[in-house]
DNA sequence: ACCGTGACGGCGA
DNA sequence: TTCGCCGCCACGG
């Protein structure tokens, strides 16, 4: 039985690429977009926003190009975002005084 | 089929 | 360095 709507082919690609992000590192929306051959990072974000596999797919390892955290589990702000940062720290990701992931931890194309 | 919206990215001031 | 504007792609109504 289908408890939720099935993701589109595009979304499946996004989830797959996101799953490829190794633990202890993070990737940018643009990076994921490039992996799936998409020129719009915003489209990737739009897909993760409705991601029904929230903790299953390491979407918390996807950050903005400048290293700042945007959304998580459909929330653009709030305690969920803090949780996201917490998860990353637990995985060994280091943040600077600006609450941004250090560039060195970000996967680069 | 069209339009508005959104977890972005890059560049210029 | 920070702020704002525009362009970009996919989805839902």
PDB file of C-alpha atoms (C1' of nucleotides) in Angstrom:
ATOM      1  CA  UNK A   1       0.000   0.000   0.000  1.00  0.00           C
ATOM      2  CA  UNK A   2       1.193   3.480  -0.758  1.00  0.00           C
ATOM      3  CA  UNK A   3       1.189   5.684   2.299  1.00  0.00           C
ATOM      4  CA  UNK A   4       2.595   8.633   0.362  1.00  0.00           C
ATOM      5  CA  UNK A   5       2.724   9.772  -3.208  1.00  0.00           C
ATOM      6  CA  UNK A   6       5.550   8.261  -5.131  1.00  0.00           C
ATOM      7  CA  UNK A   7       8.418  10.576  -6.026  1.00  0.00           C
ATOM      8  CA  UNK A   8       8.940  11.641  -9.581  1.00  0.00           C
ATOM      9  CA  UNK A   9      11.934  10.294 -11.540  1.00  0.00           C
ATOM     10  CA  UNK A  10      13.663  13.593 -10.961  1.00  0.00           C
ATOM     11  CA  UNK A  11      13.134  13.329  -7.218  1.00  0.00           C
ATOM     12  CA  UNK A  12      14.431   9.782  -7.202  1.00  0.00           C
ATOM     13  CA  UNK A  13      17.633  11.017  -8.783  1.00  0.00           C
ATOM     14  CA  UNK A  14      17.930  13.707  -6.157  1.00  0.00           C
ATOM     15  CA  UNK A  15      17.512  11.188  -3.345  1.00  0.00           C
ATOM     16  CA  UNK A  16      19.997   8.838  -4.937  1.00  0.00           C
ATOM     17  CA  UNK A  17      22.637  11.515  -5.370  1.00  0.00           C
ATOM     18  CA  UNK A  18      22.035  12.699  -1.814  1.00  0.00           C
ATOM     19  CA  UNK A  19      22.514   9.162  -0.539  1.00  0.00           C
ATOM     20  CA  UNK A  20      25.924   9.139  -2.199  1.00  0.00           C
ATOM     21  CA  UNK A  21      27.169  11.873   0.106  1.00  0.00           C
ATOM     22  CA  UNK A  22      29.683  10.178   2.428  1.00  0.00           C
ATOM     23  CA  UNK A  23      29.224  10.521   6.175  1.00  0.00           C
ATOM     24  CA  UNK A  24      31.360  13.267   7.681  1.00  0.00           C
ATOM     25  CA  UNK A  25      31.006  15.459   4.598  1.00  0.00           C
ATOM     26  CA  UNK A  26      28.350  17.652   3.050  1.00  0.00           C
ATOM     27  CA  UNK A  27      27.386  18.674  -0.465  1.00  0.00           C
ATOM     28  CA  UNK A  28      25.721  21.738  -1.943  1.00  0.00           C
ATOM     29  CA  UNK A  29      22.405  21.793  -3.782  1.00  0.00           C
ATOM     30  CA  UNK A  30      24.334  22.761  -6.876  1.00  0.00           C
ATOM     31  CA  UNK A  31      26.570  19.720  -6.473  1.00  0.00           C
ATOM     32  CA  UNK A  32      23.567  17.397  -6.327  1.00  0.00           C
ATOM     33  CA  UNK A  33      22.022  19.215  -9.283  1.00  0.00           C
ATOM     34  CA  UNK A  34      25.159  18.648 -11.306  1.00  0.00           C
ATOM     35  CA  UNK A  35      25.251  14.945 -10.432  1.00  0.00           C
ATOM     36  CA  UNK A  36      21.791  14.481 -11.902  1.00  0.00           C
ATOM     37  CA  UNK A  37      22.431  16.761 -14.854  1.00  0.00           C
ATOM     38  CA  UNK A  38      20.269  19.631 -13.675  1.00  0.00           C
ATOM     39  CA  UNK A  39      21.235  23.291 -13.956  1.00  0.00           C
ATOM     40  CA  UNK A  40      18.979  24.477 -11.195  1.00  0.00           C
ATOM     41  CA  UNK A  41      19.930  23.924  -7.575  1.00  0.00           C
ATOM     42  CA  UNK A  42      16.606  25.388  -6.573  1.00  0.00           C
ATOM     43  CA  UNK A  43      14.836  22.488  -8.241  1.00  0.00           C
ATOM     44  CA  UNK A  44      16.862  20.116  -6.072  1.00  0.00           C
ATOM     45  CA  UNK A  45      15.787  21.972  -2.958  1.00  0.00           C
ATOM     46  CA  UNK A  46      12.210  21.801  -4.114  1.00  0.00           C
ATOM     47  CA  UNK A  47      12.524  18.057  -4.326  1.00  0.00           C
ATOM     48  CA  UNK A  48      14.141  17.568  -0.943  1.00  0.00           C
ATOM     49  CA  UNK A  49      11.465  19.764   0.569  1.00  0.00           C
ATOM     50  CA  UNK A  50       8.864  17.091  -0.101  1.00  0.00           C
ATOM     51  CA  UNK A  51      11.294  14.304   0.635  1.00  0.00           C
ATOM     52  CA  UNK A  52       9.295  11.608   2.478  1.00  0.00           C
ATOM     53  CA  UNK A  53      12.535   9.772   3.318  1.00  0.00           C
ATOM     54  CA  UNK A  54      13.784  12.581   5.576  1.00  0.00           C
ATOM     55  CA  UNK A  55      16.191  10.706   7.898  1.00  0.00           C
ATOM     56  CA  UNK A  56      16.653   7.777   5.509  1.00  0.00           C
ATOM     57  CA  UNK A  57      18.071  10.032   2.826  1.00  0.00           C
ATOM     58  CA  UNK A  58      20.892  12.140   4.323  1.00  0.00           C
ATOM     59  CA  UNK A  59      19.294  15.345   3.138  1.00  0.00           C
ATOM     60  CA  UNK A  60      20.781  17.013   6.208  1.00  0.00           C
ATOM     61  CA  UNK A  61      24.139  16.709   4.453  1.00  0.00           C
ATOM     62  CA  UNK A  62      22.947  19.041   1.730  1.00  0.00           C
ATOM     63  CA  UNK A  63      23.772  22.663   2.440  1.00  0.00           C
ATOM     64  CA  UNK A  64      23.843  25.923   0.514  1.00  0.00           C
ATOM     65  CA  UNK A  65      26.877  26.908  -1.578  1.00  0.00           C
ATOM     66  CA  UNK A  66      28.102  29.233   1.177  1.00  0.00           C
ATOM     67  CA  UNK A  67      27.835  26.474   3.772  1.00  0.00           C
ATOM     68  CA  UNK A  68      24.732  27.816   5.500  1.00  0.00           C
ATOM     69  CA  UNK A  69      21.893  25.481   6.440  1.00  0.00           C
ATOM     70  CA  UNK A  70      18.543  26.236   4.881  1.00  0.00           C
ATOM     71  CA  UNK A  71      15.760  23.726   5.474  1.00  0.00           C
ATOM     72  CA  UNK A  72      15.128  20.306   6.884  1.00  0.00           C
ATOM     73  CA  UNK A  73      12.058  18.034   6.894  1.00  0.00           C
ATOM     74  CA  UNK A  74       9.971  20.679   5.231  1.00  0.00           C
ATOM     75  CA  UNK A  75      10.859  23.421   7.677  1.00  0.00           C
ATOM     76  CA  UNK A  76      12.869  26.434   6.545  1.00  0.00           C
ATOM     77  CA  UNK A  77      13.503  27.519  10.116  1.00  0.00           C
ATOM     78  CA  UNK A  78      12.872  26.488  13.687  1.00  0.00           C
ATOM     79  CA  UNK A  79      14.052  23.672  15.934  1.00  0.00           C
ATOM     80  CA  UNK A  80      14.307  21.326  12.953  1.00  0.00           C
ATOM     81  CA  UNK A  81      17.118  23.398  11.512  1.00  0.00           C
ATOM     82  CA  UNK A  82      18.949  23.299  14.818  1.00  0.00           C
ATOM     83  CA  UNK A  83      18.490  19.552  14.787  1.00  0.00           C
ATOM     84  CA  UNK A  84      20.038  19.449  11.349  1.00  0.00           C
ATOM     85  CA  UNK A  85      23.071  21.314  12.548  1.00  0.00           C
ATOM     86  CA  UNK A  86      23.278  18.993  15.519  1.00  0.00           C
ATOM     87  CA  UNK A  87      23.218  15.924  13.271  1.00  0.00           C
ATOM     88  CA  UNK A  88      26.033  17.306  11.157  1.00  0.00           C
ATOM     89  CA  UNK A  89      28.136  18.072  14.212  1.00  0.00           C
ATOM     90  CA  UNK A  90      27.537  14.519  15.413  1.00  0.00           C
ATOM     91  CA  UNK A  91      28.943  13.320  12.102  1.00  0.00           C
ATOM     92  CA  UNK A  92      32.082  15.349  12.534  1.00  0.00           C
ATOM     93  CA  UNK A  93      31.158  18.433  10.546  1.00  0.00           C
ATOM     94  CA  UNK A  94      32.674  21.633  11.907  1.00  0.00           C
ATOM     95  CA  UNK A  95      30.965  24.999  11.879  1.00  0.00           C
ATOM     96  CA  UNK A  96      32.379  28.501  12.076  1.00  0.00           C
ATOM     97  CA  UNK A  97      31.186  31.425  14.155  1.00  0.00           C
ATOM     98  CA  UNK A  98      28.706  32.264  11.418  1.00  0.00           C
ATOM     99  CA  UNK A  99      26.888  28.929  11.794  1.00  0.00           C
ATOM    100  CA  UNK A 100      28.196  27.867   8.417  1.00  0.00           C
ATOM    101  CA  UNK A 101      29.874  24.624   7.426  1.00  0.00           C
ATOM    102  CA  UNK A 102      33.579  25.083   6.810  1.00  0.00           C
ATOM    103  CA  UNK A 103      34.332  25.047   3.083  1.00  0.00           C
ATOM    104  CA  UNK A 104      36.830  22.234   3.550  1.00  0.00           C
ATOM    105  CA  UNK A 105      34.060  19.883   4.634  1.00  0.00           C
ATOM    106  CA  UNK A 106      31.978  20.614   1.568  1.00  0.00           C
ATOM    107  CA  UNK A 107      32.199  18.239  -1.389  1.00  0.00           C
ATOM    108  CA  UNK A 108      33.384  20.187  -4.429  1.00  0.00           C
ATOM    109  CA  UNK A 109      32.693  19.380  -8.108  1.00  0.00           C
TER     110      UNK A 109
ATOM    111  C1'  DA B   1      -1.662  24.846 -20.956  1.00  0.00           C
ATOM    112  C1'  DC B   2      -0.342  28.850 -17.896  1.00  0.00           C
ATOM    113  C1'  DC B   3       1.279  30.980 -13.607  1.00  0.00           C
ATOM    114  C1'  DG B   4       3.180  31.307  -9.064  1.00  0.00           C
ATOM    115  C1'  DT B   5       6.227  29.384  -5.711  1.00  0.00           C
ATOM    116  C1'  DG B   6      10.553  27.543  -3.675  1.00  0.00           C
ATOM    117  C1'  DA B   7      15.483  23.880   1.431  1.00  0.00           C
ATOM    118  C1'  DC B   8      19.695  28.034  -4.776  1.00  0.00           C
ATOM    119  C1'  DG B   9      23.662  30.234  -7.278  1.00  0.00           C
ATOM    120  C1'  DG B  10      26.318  33.863  -9.261  1.00  0.00           C
ATOM    121  C1'  DC B  11      27.478  38.723  -9.914  1.00  0.00           C
ATOM    122  C1'  DG B  12      27.494  43.646  -9.166  1.00  0.00           C
ATOM    123  C1'  DA B  13      27.189  47.727  -6.061  1.00  0.00           C
TER     124       DA B  13
ATOM    125  C1'  DT C   1      31.875  41.662   3.650  1.00  0.00           C
ATOM    126  C1'  DT C   2      26.929  42.132   3.231  1.00  0.00           C
ATOM    127  C1'  DC C   3      22.614  43.067   0.538  1.00  0.00           C
ATOM    128  C1'  DG C   4      19.772  42.836  -3.518  1.00  0.00           C
ATOM    129  C1'  DC C   5      18.454  41.331  -8.261  1.00  0.00           C
ATOM    130  C1'  DC C   6      17.960  38.082 -11.860  1.00  0.00           C
ATOM    131  C1'  DG C   7      18.101  33.503 -13.916  1.00  0.00           C
ATOM    132  C1'  DC C   8      17.414  28.882 -13.371  1.00  0.00           C
ATOM    133  C1'  DC C   9      14.358  24.016 -13.187  1.00  0.00           C
ATOM    134  C1'  DA C  10      10.517  21.188 -11.478  1.00  0.00           C
ATOM    135  C1'  DC C  11       5.864  20.811  -9.354  1.00  0.00           C
ATOM    136  C1'  DG C  12       1.056  21.738  -7.988  1.00  0.00           C
ATOM    137  C1'  DG C  13      -3.247  24.112  -8.582  1.00  0.00           C
TER     138       DG C  13
END
